[in-house]
Short mmCIF file of C-alpha atoms in Angstrom, two decimals:
data_model
loop_
_atom_site.label_atom_id
_atom_site.label_comp_id
_atom_site.label_asym_id
_atom_site.label_seq_id
_atom_site.Cartn_x
_atom_site.Cartn_y
_atom_site.Cartn_z
CA MET U 1 -4.74 0.34 28.96
CA ASN U 2 -7.15 1.09 26.07
CA VAL U 3 -5.34 0.84 22.72
CA GLN U 4 -5.67 3.57 20.17
CA GLN U 5 -7.41 2.37 16.90
CA ARG U 6 -4.60 3.36 14.67
CA VAL U 7 -4.17 2.62 10.52
CA PHE U 8 -0.84 2.98 9.09
CA SER U 9 -0.02 2.26 5.10
CA GLY U 10 1.90 3.53 2.38
CA VAL U 11 2.76 3.22 -1.17
CA GLN U 12 6.15 2.99 -2.83
CA PRO U 13 7.22 5.86 -4.88
CA THR U 14 7.95 3.80 -8.16
CA GLY U 15 6.51 6.06 -10.63
CA ASN U 16 3.89 5.85 -12.94
CA LEU U 17 0.72 5.81 -10.46
CA HIS U 18 -1.86 3.45 -12.25
CA LEU U 19 -5.57 2.52 -11.36
CA GLY U 20 -4.62 -0.19 -9.36
CA ASN U 21 -2.50 1.72 -6.92
CA TYR U 22 -5.70 3.89 -6.69
CA LEU U 23 -8.53 1.47 -6.38
CA GLY U 24 -6.26 -1.04 -4.33
CA ALA U 25 -4.91 1.64 -1.92
CA ILE U 26 -5.18 5.19 -2.27
CA LYS U 27 -9.18 5.40 -2.76
CA ARG U 28 -9.33 3.18 0.59
CA PHE U 29 -6.91 5.61 2.62
CA ALA U 30 -9.35 8.41 1.94
CA GLU U 31 -12.21 6.26 3.24
CA LEU U 32 -10.68 5.11 6.22
CA GLN U 33 -9.70 8.78 7.46
CA ASP U 34 -13.35 9.09 8.91
CA SER U 35 -13.24 5.98 11.04
CA PHE U 36 -9.43 5.86 12.34
CA ASP U 37 -6.48 7.94 13.30
CA CYS U 38 -4.42 7.52 10.33
CA LEU U 39 -0.60 7.74 9.02
CA TYR U 40 -0.12 7.63 5.33
CA CYS U 41 3.57 7.38 4.54
CA VAL U 42 5.48 7.70 1.07
CA VAL U 43 7.60 4.49 1.63
CA ASP U 44 10.95 5.80 0.07
CA LEU U 45 13.24 3.44 2.07
CA HIS U 46 11.41 0.34 0.41
CA ALA U 47 11.73 2.21 -3.00
CA ILE U 48 15.39 1.62 -3.12
CA THR U 49 15.70 -2.04 -2.50
CA PRO U 50 15.85 -3.31 -5.85
CA ASP U 51 18.63 -2.25 -8.35
CA MET U 52 18.94 1.57 -9.12
CA ARG U 53 18.01 0.99 -12.69
CA VAL U 54 14.34 0.02 -11.50
CA TRP U 55 13.83 3.05 -8.96
CA GLY U 56 15.48 5.63 -11.23
CA GLY U 57 18.17 7.24 -9.37
CA PRO U 58 17.92 10.15 -7.14
CA ALA U 59 16.26 12.99 -9.10
CA GLU U 60 13.59 10.09 -10.23
CA LEU U 61 12.97 9.17 -6.54
CA SER U 62 12.34 12.82 -5.31
CA ARG U 63 10.00 13.19 -8.36
CA ASN U 64 8.41 9.97 -7.51
CA ILE U 65 7.90 11.04 -3.61
CA ARG U 66 6.17 14.13 -4.35
CA GLU U 67 3.94 12.28 -7.13
CA VAL U 68 2.66 9.88 -4.41
CA THR U 69 2.03 12.46 -2.23
CA ALA U 70 0.25 14.35 -4.90
CA ALA U 71 -2.19 11.41 -5.14
CA TYR U 72 -2.80 11.35 -1.62
CA LEU U 73 -4.00 14.64 -1.65
CA ALA U 74 -5.91 14.61 -5.24
CA ALA U 75 -7.76 11.70 -3.71
CA GLY U 76 -8.90 13.74 -0.57
CA ILE U 77 -6.73 12.64 2.29
CA ASP U 78 -6.75 15.61 4.62
CA PRO U 79 -3.25 16.04 5.76
CA LYS U 80 -4.29 18.34 8.73
CA LYS U 81 -6.44 15.30 9.92
CA ASN U 82 -3.81 12.64 8.99
CA ILE U 83 -0.42 12.55 9.20
CA ILE U 84 1.07 12.28 5.40
CA PHE U 85 5.25 12.00 5.40
CA ASN U 86 7.99 10.17 3.93
CA GLN U 87 9.57 7.36 5.65
CA SER U 88 12.99 8.41 5.18
CA GLN U 89 12.50 11.84 7.16
CA VAL U 90 11.70 9.49 10.29
CA SER U 91 14.74 7.74 11.35
CA GLY U 92 12.71 5.50 13.93
CA HIS U 93 11.96 3.34 11.10
CA ALA U 94 15.34 2.31 10.15
CA GLU U 95 16.48 1.94 14.20
CA LEU U 96 13.36 -0.33 14.48
CA ALA U 97 13.84 -2.27 11.82
CA TRP U 98 17.60 -3.04 12.93
CA VAL U 99 16.05 -4.52 16.04
CA PHE U 100 13.60 -6.59 14.33
CA ASN U 101 16.29 -7.77 11.89
CA CYS U 102 17.37 -9.40 15.48
CA VAL U 103 14.26 -10.61 16.35
CA ALA U 104 12.69 -12.13 13.24
CA ARG U 105 14.10 -15.38 12.11
CA LEU U 106 15.54 -16.37 8.92
CA GLY U 107 12.94 -19.13 8.42
CA TRP U 108 10.24 -16.47 8.44
CA LEU U 109 11.87 -14.38 5.79
CA ASN U 110 12.84 -17.66 3.89
CA ARG U 111 9.05 -18.16 3.47
CA MET U 112 7.95 -14.69 2.11
CA THR U 113 6.99 -15.29 -1.63
CA GLN U 114 7.21 -11.61 -2.49
CA PHE U 115 10.96 -11.99 -2.21
CA LYS U 116 11.16 -15.08 -4.47
CA GLU U 117 8.87 -12.99 -7.05
CA LYS U 118 10.94 -10.04 -6.80
CA ALA U 119 14.14 -11.55 -6.91
CA GLY U 120 13.88 -13.93 -9.89
CA LYS U 121 16.24 -16.50 -10.54
CA ASP U 122 19.20 -14.38 -9.65
CA ARG U 123 18.64 -14.09 -5.80
CA GLU U 124 22.38 -14.04 -5.23
CA ASN U 125 22.24 -10.89 -6.81
CA ALA U 126 19.43 -9.34 -4.95
CA SER U 127 20.07 -6.77 -2.50
CA VAL U 128 20.02 -7.64 1.57
CA GLY U 129 17.49 -4.86 1.68
CA LEU U 130 14.88 -6.64 -0.70
CA TYR U 131 15.42 -9.98 1.50
CA ALA U 132 15.03 -7.94 4.74
CA TYR U 133 12.43 -5.34 3.77
CA PRO U 134 9.47 -7.25 5.52
CA ASN U 135 11.17 -6.54 9.06
CA LEU U 136 11.23 -3.11 7.71
CA MET U 137 7.62 -3.06 6.93
CA ALA U 138 6.94 -4.39 10.43
CA ALA U 139 8.91 -1.55 11.83
CA ASP U 140 7.03 0.80 9.71
CA ILE U 141 3.79 -0.30 11.43
CA LEU U 142 4.79 -1.13 14.65
CA LEU U 143 6.37 1.83 15.38
CA TYR U 144 3.41 3.77 15.54
CA HIS U 145 1.47 0.84 17.40
CA ALA U 146 -0.83 0.63 14.49
CA THR U 147 -3.50 -1.75 14.94
CA HIS U 148 -4.76 -2.13 11.59
CA VAL U 149 -3.19 -2.02 7.99
CA PRO U 150 -5.30 -2.03 4.84
CA VAL U 151 -3.75 -4.37 2.23
CA GLY U 152 -4.70 -6.81 -0.62
CA GLU U 153 -4.76 -10.24 -0.28
CA ASP U 154 -1.21 -10.42 -1.63
CA GLN U 155 0.12 -8.36 1.23
CA LYS U 156 -1.63 -10.73 4.20
CA GLN U 157 1.81 -12.76 4.59
CA HIS U 158 3.63 -9.49 5.56
CA ILE U 159 0.83 -8.87 8.01
CA GLU U 160 1.18 -11.98 9.57
CA LEU U 161 4.71 -11.75 9.94
CA THR U 162 4.38 -8.41 11.61
CA ARG U 163 2.26 -10.09 14.18
CA ASP U 164 5.07 -12.81 14.54
CA ILE U 165 7.57 -10.34 15.20
CA ALA U 166 5.32 -8.36 17.74
CA GLN U 167 4.49 -11.49 19.25
CA LYS U 168 8.25 -12.63 19.90
CA PHE U 169 9.47 -9.21 20.89
CA ASN U 170 6.70 -9.44 23.65
CA ASN U 171 7.59 -12.80 24.74
CA ASP U 172 11.30 -12.00 24.57
CA PHE U 173 11.10 -9.18 26.57
CA ALA U 174 8.05 -9.88 28.80
CA GLU U 175 9.66 -9.27 32.11
CA SER U 176 11.47 -6.04 30.85
CA ILE U 177 8.07 -4.68 29.41
CA ALA U 178 6.46 -5.29 32.61
CA SER U 179 9.23 -3.90 34.99
CA ASN U 180 9.43 -0.66 32.81
CA GLY U 181 5.79 -0.30 32.89
CA PHE U 182 5.37 -0.36 29.22
CA GLY U 183 2.59 -3.08 28.96
CA ARG U 184 -0.28 -2.39 26.65
CA GLY U 185 -3.69 -3.49 26.02
CA ALA U 186 -5.35 -6.53 28.05
CA GLU U 187 -2.38 -9.00 27.23
CA GLY U 188 0.42 -6.59 28.75
CA GLY U 189 2.60 -6.81 25.59
CA TYR U 190 4.14 -3.70 24.27
CA PHE U 191 3.46 -4.10 20.50
CA PRO U 192 -0.11 -4.91 19.32
CA LEU U 193 -1.13 -7.56 17.04
CA THR U 194 -1.90 -5.52 14.11
CA GLU U 195 -4.87 -7.02 12.00
CA PRO U 196 -5.37 -6.41 8.38
CA LEU U 197 -8.22 -4.41 6.58
CA ILE U 198 -8.73 -6.53 3.53
CA GLY U 199 -9.91 -4.58 0.65
CA GLY U 200 -13.34 -4.81 -0.92
CA PRO U 201 -14.23 -4.75 -4.90
CA ALA U 202 -11.55 -4.67 -6.97
CA ALA U 203 -8.67 -4.42 -4.53
CA ARG U 204 -6.34 -6.44 -6.66
CA VAL U 205 -6.81 -4.75 -10.23
CA MET U 206 -5.72 -6.88 -13.26
CA SER U 207 -3.91 -6.03 -16.65
CA LEU U 208 -6.17 -4.80 -19.19
CA ARG U 209 -4.40 -6.92 -21.68
CA ASP U 210 -4.16 -10.01 -19.56
CA GLY U 211 -6.47 -10.77 -16.78
CA SER U 212 -4.21 -13.42 -15.05
CA LYS U 213 -1.43 -10.48 -14.16
CA LYS U 214 -1.63 -7.54 -12.02
CA MET U 215 -2.00 -3.99 -13.36
CA SER U 216 1.59 -3.03 -13.05
CA LYS U 217 3.73 0.01 -14.16
CA SER U 218 6.37 -2.43 -15.23
CA ASP U 219 4.31 -3.88 -17.99
CA PRO U 220 6.00 -2.93 -21.23
CA SER U 221 2.65 -2.05 -22.94
CA ASP U 222 1.16 1.15 -21.81
CA LEU U 223 -2.47 0.01 -22.71
CA SER U 224 -2.24 -2.68 -19.87
CA ARG U 225 -2.87 -0.03 -17.49
CA ILE U 226 -4.95 3.26 -16.59
CA ASN U 227 -2.36 5.87 -15.27
CA LEU U 228 -3.86 8.17 -12.68
CA THR U 229 -2.69 11.09 -14.96
CA ASP U 230 -3.95 9.96 -18.22
CA ASP U 231 -6.36 12.25 -19.86
CA ALA U 232 -9.86 11.63 -20.92
CA ASP U 233 -9.27 10.33 -24.58
CA ALA U 234 -6.17 7.99 -23.18
CA VAL U 235 -8.43 6.67 -20.37
CA ALA U 236 -11.28 5.95 -23.02
CA SER U 237 -9.20 4.61 -25.66
CA LYS U 238 -7.46 1.80 -22.82
CA ILE U 239 -10.73 0.88 -21.73
CA ARG U 240 -12.36 -0.09 -25.22
CA LYS U 241 -9.16 -1.48 -26.20
CA ALA U 242 -9.18 -3.72 -23.30
CA LYS U 243 -9.10 -7.36 -23.54
CA THR U 244 -12.48 -9.04 -23.38
CA ASP U 245 -14.11 -12.46 -24.71
CA PRO U 246 -16.77 -12.99 -27.59
CA GLU U 247 -19.51 -14.03 -24.69
CA PRO U 248 -21.94 -11.40 -23.42
CA LEU U 249 -21.73 -10.33 -20.00
CA PRO U 250 -23.09 -12.86 -17.59
CA THR U 251 -26.31 -12.20 -15.31
CA GLU U 252 -24.91 -13.87 -12.43
CA LEU U 253 -21.58 -13.84 -10.32
CA ASP U 254 -20.76 -17.46 -11.14
CA GLY U 255 -20.68 -16.45 -14.89
CA LEU U 256 -17.79 -14.77 -14.48
CA LYS U 257 -15.66 -17.73 -13.42
CA GLY U 258 -12.88 -18.71 -16.11
CA ARG U 259 -13.53 -15.16 -17.66
CA PRO U 260 -10.71 -13.09 -15.66
CA GLU U 261 -10.63 -10.07 -18.35
CA ALA U 262 -14.64 -9.71 -17.76
CA GLU U 263 -14.28 -10.17 -14.10
CA ASN U 264 -11.58 -7.31 -14.14
CA LEU U 265 -13.77 -4.89 -16.00
CA VAL U 266 -16.86 -5.57 -13.56
CA GLY U 267 -14.69 -5.19 -10.71
CA ILE U 268 -13.12 -2.09 -11.80
CA TYR U 269 -16.39 -0.54 -12.42
CA ALA U 270 -17.85 -1.95 -8.99
CA ALA U 271 -14.79 -0.26 -7.11
CA LEU U 272 -15.20 2.89 -9.09
CA SER U 273 -19.03 3.28 -8.48
CA GLY U 274 -19.25 1.85 -4.86
CA ALA U 275 -21.57 -0.83 -6.08
CA THR U 276 -21.17 -4.66 -5.81
CA LYS U 277 -20.10 -6.95 -8.54
CA GLU U 278 -23.60 -8.54 -8.25
CA GLU U 279 -25.33 -4.76 -8.80
CA VAL U 280 -23.12 -4.38 -11.56
CA LEU U 281 -24.27 -7.63 -13.65
CA GLU U 282 -28.11 -6.48 -12.82
CA SER U 283 -27.58 -3.52 -14.47
CA TYR U 284 -25.39 -4.71 -17.58
CA GLY U 285 -25.64 -8.50 -17.43
CA GLY U 286 -26.72 -10.25 -20.84
CA GLY U 287 -25.60 -7.10 -22.67
CA GLN U 288 -22.55 -6.68 -25.19
CA PHE U 289 -19.27 -5.79 -23.80
CA SER U 290 -19.23 -2.57 -26.26
CA THR U 291 -22.36 -1.17 -24.28
CA PHE U 292 -20.71 -2.05 -20.80
CA LYS U 293 -17.38 -0.57 -21.82
CA GLY U 294 -19.04 2.85 -22.90
CA ALA U 295 -20.60 2.82 -19.41
CA LEU U 296 -17.19 2.17 -18.00
CA VAL U 297 -15.37 4.86 -19.97
CA GLU U 298 -17.85 7.41 -18.66
CA LEU U 299 -17.77 6.52 -14.86
CA ALA U 300 -13.86 6.25 -15.10
CA VAL U 301 -13.72 9.62 -16.88
CA GLU U 302 -15.99 11.24 -14.11
CA ARG U 303 -14.37 9.57 -11.06
CA LEU U 304 -10.35 9.73 -12.52
CA GLY U 305 -10.26 12.88 -14.16
CA PRO U 306 -10.40 15.29 -11.28
CA ILE U 307 -7.83 13.25 -9.63
CA GLY U 308 -5.65 13.33 -12.37
CA ASN U 309 -6.07 17.31 -12.92
CA GLU U 310 -5.34 17.71 -9.06
CA MET U 311 -2.16 15.54 -9.31
CA LYS U 312 -0.82 17.58 -12.18
CA ARG U 313 -1.62 20.83 -10.36
CA LEU U 314 0.17 19.90 -7.13
CA VAL U 315 3.19 18.39 -8.71
CA ALA U 316 3.69 21.96 -10.27
CA ASP U 317 3.93 23.32 -6.87
CA PRO U 318 6.49 21.23 -5.26
CA GLY U 319 7.21 23.48 -2.45
CA HIS U 320 3.80 23.00 -1.20
CA ILE U 321 4.14 19.33 -1.18
CA ASP U 322 7.50 19.38 0.42
CA ALA U 323 5.84 21.61 3.28
CA VAL U 324 3.14 18.65 3.80
CA LEU U 325 5.59 16.35 4.06
CA ARG U 326 7.59 18.25 6.62
CA ASP U 327 4.66 18.86 8.75
CA GLY U 328 3.57 15.47 8.74
CA ALA U 329 7.13 14.15 9.50
CA ALA U 330 7.49 16.23 12.42
CA ARG U 331 3.97 14.97 13.63
CA ALA U 332 5.11 11.47 13.20
CA ARG U 333 8.44 11.74 14.54
CA ALA U 334 6.85 12.98 17.85
CA ILE U 335 5.23 9.36 17.92
CA ALA U 336 7.83 7.18 16.90
CA GLU U 337 10.63 9.00 19.19
CA VAL U 338 8.50 7.98 22.25
CA THR U 339 8.30 4.26 20.84
CA MET U 340 12.01 4.08 19.91
CA ALA U 341 13.05 5.54 23.78
CA GLU U 342 10.46 2.92 24.82
CA VAL U 343 12.20 -0.01 22.98
CA LYS U 344 15.48 0.77 23.89
CA ASP U 345 14.66 0.72 27.53
CA ILE U 346 13.18 -2.63 26.93
CA VAL U 347 16.25 -3.85 25.05
CA GLY U 348 18.67 -2.68 27.76
CA PHE U 349 20.16 -0.13 25.67
CA VAL U 350 21.69 2.98 27.81
CA ARG U 351 20.50 6.49 26.68
#
């Protein structure tokens, strides 16, 4: 049986979408829609894993779900060609996550570095959801038999866990998979071993105030990030105030080593323009940062301005956004229900 090439990915609705979310995820989603069958999810079940003070409560969550959906649409993701939906509308995500809770091993989750980072020193007060969310992430992907997931380097560990869970499920239930006639692909397993699609330039966008830290909505300084809804003046001001060093831009890529702020700005320019970092340095290397920042301001305003304006227009029409999500959820559910029926047969549940 030929396995359909399918992409699944999602963004958490945690508010204040910024340039890092766009370049690291949403821009790539729009690019992949011409090459794959794509499902793009607003992962609202993941959003509630931290304390409510982090995700803001029910009203804030609803607002943020619509904002992420607006960003998908504003970035050019076609809701007819792709499936755009929010996770909580498809119950198969939670159902399959429970099966995977019983397949995954504690030792696997104990090695997950993101839980340690997010839980911090007070791990005993972290939610069970935060600890087990990599199993839900695996369910998100495998519910649709996704063959590829676009991720940054910091998410590769989750794809490795997804592959481990898929392989263990395939091995544990190999006889049942075969007897039910549910084998897929050359190996005859049920779930595919999903491959990561690692991002290109500036897949990991750093803070404008500290090049050693990721751009984040939780940074107390708004100058550290470019929000997707910032107007042209705000974008220009933040780029001009971005931290740099006194040296001119290098002419070679090796010259960026040990200069995280310079490397970050060059990477942002490369990702927004579609050029490589080498090509950016060919154009601006040897010059002063003031000149380069001026060019980056012009480029950022040109590329981000229309997206921000369209997001604001869409958010002002929640009925349209909700209709997109309902349609996408119905189409996603049609795929998910087949998977869950087959998984229940494989495991031995009586339906």
